[in-house]
Every structure is written in structure tokens, then in C-alpha cells.
């Protein structure tokens, strides 16, 4: 997984598309990945990430969308300098999969 992430960011893309990027990573590697995504965002890179890791998403995302039946069921937009509330996203995700 680390190699795939490294290859994805090697060219410093303006848009980074990632599918379950933290799957199979240990906690230290996940923290390093989250720091990398935040650093890249600060440099202007937009990241679109598909993940079931709600905690990790809330740590790095400025926007989170929860899908249900192929459509956007809930959207969360973070305030400047603040994380999106994990409990709110968890509740929306629980409703979407019910």
C-alpha cells in the first residue's frame, strides 16, 4: 500500500484519487499518511478518497460525503482549522447503511 501511495504522489498531481488508501497500514503509517495528505492539501493538491475509515477521514478531510444507493445522502463541510465531527459522520454512515 505504501508503494502505491508513493507512486500516486510521485508526479505531484493537482488531483489525487485514492481508494481505501489506509487499508492494511499500521497505525504509525496511517498517521504519516494523514500528515502527508494535509501537507499536500496545503500545497494545493485536492484529494478524493474513498474510505470506510471515518476517524481518519475526519482527521484530514475538509469535506465528507456519505453515499447511499449511488447517491450523496449526507455532506459535511469542515470549518477552517477544525476537524469534521466524527459522531455526526458516524451517525450519517449508520443511517446510510441501515
Tab-separated table of C-alpha atoms in Angstrom:
chain	number	residue	atom	x	y	z
A	1	UNK	CA	0.000	0.000	0.000
A	2	UNK	CA	2.850	2.365	0.803
A	3	UNK	CA	4.365	1.802	-2.638
A	4	UNK	CA	1.029	2.517	-4.348
A	5	UNK	CA	0.657	5.768	-2.401
A	6	UNK	CA	4.241	6.777	-3.218
A	7	UNK	CA	3.673	6.131	-6.922
A	8	UNK	CA	0.426	8.123	-6.846
A	9	UNK	CA	2.091	11.232	-5.390
A	10	UNK	CA	5.391	10.963	-7.254
A	11	UNK	CA	4.316	13.366	-10.002
A	12	UNK	CA	2.820	15.920	-7.591
A	13	UNK	CA	-0.637	15.761	-9.187
A	14	UNK	CA	-3.172	18.580	-8.725
A	15	UNK	CA	-5.833	15.896	-8.118
A	16	UNK	CA	-5.157	12.678	-6.229
A	17	UNK	CA	-7.719	9.844	-6.377
A	18	UNK	CA	-7.342	7.173	-3.692
A	19	UNK	CA	-9.402	4.053	-2.953
A	20	UNK	CA	-9.094	2.785	0.643
A	21	UNK	CA	-5.544	4.184	0.972
A	22	UNK	CA	-5.071	3.258	4.641
A	23	UNK	CA	-6.226	-0.345	4.239
A	24	UNK	CA	-3.502	-2.639	5.519
A	25	UNK	CA	-1.379	0.132	7.012
A	26	UNK	CA	-0.240	0.087	10.627
A	27	UNK	CA	-1.221	2.998	12.937
A	28	UNK	CA	2.107	4.812	12.514
A	29	UNK	CA	1.880	4.585	8.719
A	30	UNK	CA	-1.710	5.881	8.863
A	31	UNK	CA	-0.581	8.895	10.895
A	32	UNK	CA	2.206	9.519	8.378
A	33	UNK	CA	-0.279	9.195	5.504
A	34	UNK	CA	-2.683	11.661	7.142
A	35	UNK	CA	0.152	14.157	7.662
A	36	UNK	CA	1.166	13.739	4.015
A	37	UNK	CA	-2.385	14.376	2.776
A	38	UNK	CA	-2.636	17.501	4.934
A	39	UNK	CA	0.743	18.735	3.685
A	40	UNK	CA	-0.276	18.133	0.058
A	41	UNK	CA	-3.571	19.963	0.633
A	42	UNK	CA	-1.584	22.922	1.934
A	43	UNK	CA	0.334	22.889	-1.351
A	44	UNK	CA	-2.870	22.927	-3.409
A	45	UNK	CA	-3.461	19.242	-4.109
A	46	UNK	CA	-7.078	18.103	-3.995
A	47	UNK	CA	-7.601	14.536	-2.782
A	48	UNK	CA	-10.684	12.456	-3.469
A	49	UNK	CA	-10.606	9.454	-1.187
A	50	UNK	CA	-12.985	6.516	-0.882
A	51	UNK	CA	-12.727	5.037	2.607
A	52	UNK	CA	-14.589	3.300	5.386
A	53	UNK	CA	-12.151	4.811	7.906
A	54	UNK	CA	-14.411	7.506	9.315
A	55	UNK	CA	-11.943	8.512	12.013
A	56	UNK	CA	-9.117	9.019	9.524
A	57	UNK	CA	-11.375	10.872	7.098
A	58	UNK	CA	-12.494	13.274	9.825
A	59	UNK	CA	-8.853	13.992	10.664
A	60	UNK	CA	-7.846	15.049	7.149
A	61	UNK	CA	-10.951	15.971	5.167
A	62	UNK	CA	-12.398	19.404	4.638
A	63	UNK	CA	-15.490	17.794	3.085
A	64	UNK	CA	-17.031	14.363	3.596
A	65	UNK	CA	-19.849	12.832	1.602
A	66	UNK	CA	-21.756	9.734	2.670
A	67	UNK	CA	-23.213	7.740	-0.219
A	68	UNK	CA	-26.349	5.601	-0.222
A	69	UNK	CA	-27.573	3.656	-3.253
A	70	UNK	CA	-25.168	5.523	-5.519
A	71	UNK	CA	-26.279	8.983	-4.433
A	72	UNK	CA	-24.989	11.521	-1.953
A	73	UNK	CA	-27.031	11.037	1.220
A	74	UNK	CA	-25.150	13.401	3.557
A	75	UNK	CA	-22.452	16.014	3.135
A	76	UNK	CA	-20.262	17.567	5.819
A	77	UNK	CA	-18.103	20.635	5.328
A	78	UNK	CA	-15.440	21.399	7.912
A	79	UNK	CA	-14.822	24.828	9.357
A	80	UNK	CA	-11.390	26.366	8.845
A	81	UNK	CA	-8.878	24.796	11.215
A	82	UNK	CA	-11.385	22.340	12.724
A	83	UNK	CA	-11.996	18.663	12.106
A	84	UNK	CA	-15.380	17.426	10.963
A	85	UNK	CA	-17.269	15.913	13.918
A	86	UNK	CA	-16.741	12.148	13.900
A	87	UNK	CA	-20.010	11.463	15.736
A	88	UNK	CA	-22.014	13.321	13.072
A	89	UNK	CA	-20.372	11.374	10.246
A	90	UNK	CA	-20.713	8.079	12.113
A	91	UNK	CA	-24.447	8.716	12.607
A	92	UNK	CA	-24.940	9.565	8.918
A	93	UNK	CA	-22.982	6.475	7.873
A	94	UNK	CA	-25.078	4.279	10.175
A	95	UNK	CA	-28.254	5.683	8.622
A	96	UNK	CA	-26.915	5.191	5.105
A	97	UNK	CA	-26.111	1.508	5.595
A	98	UNK	CA	-29.288	0.684	7.537
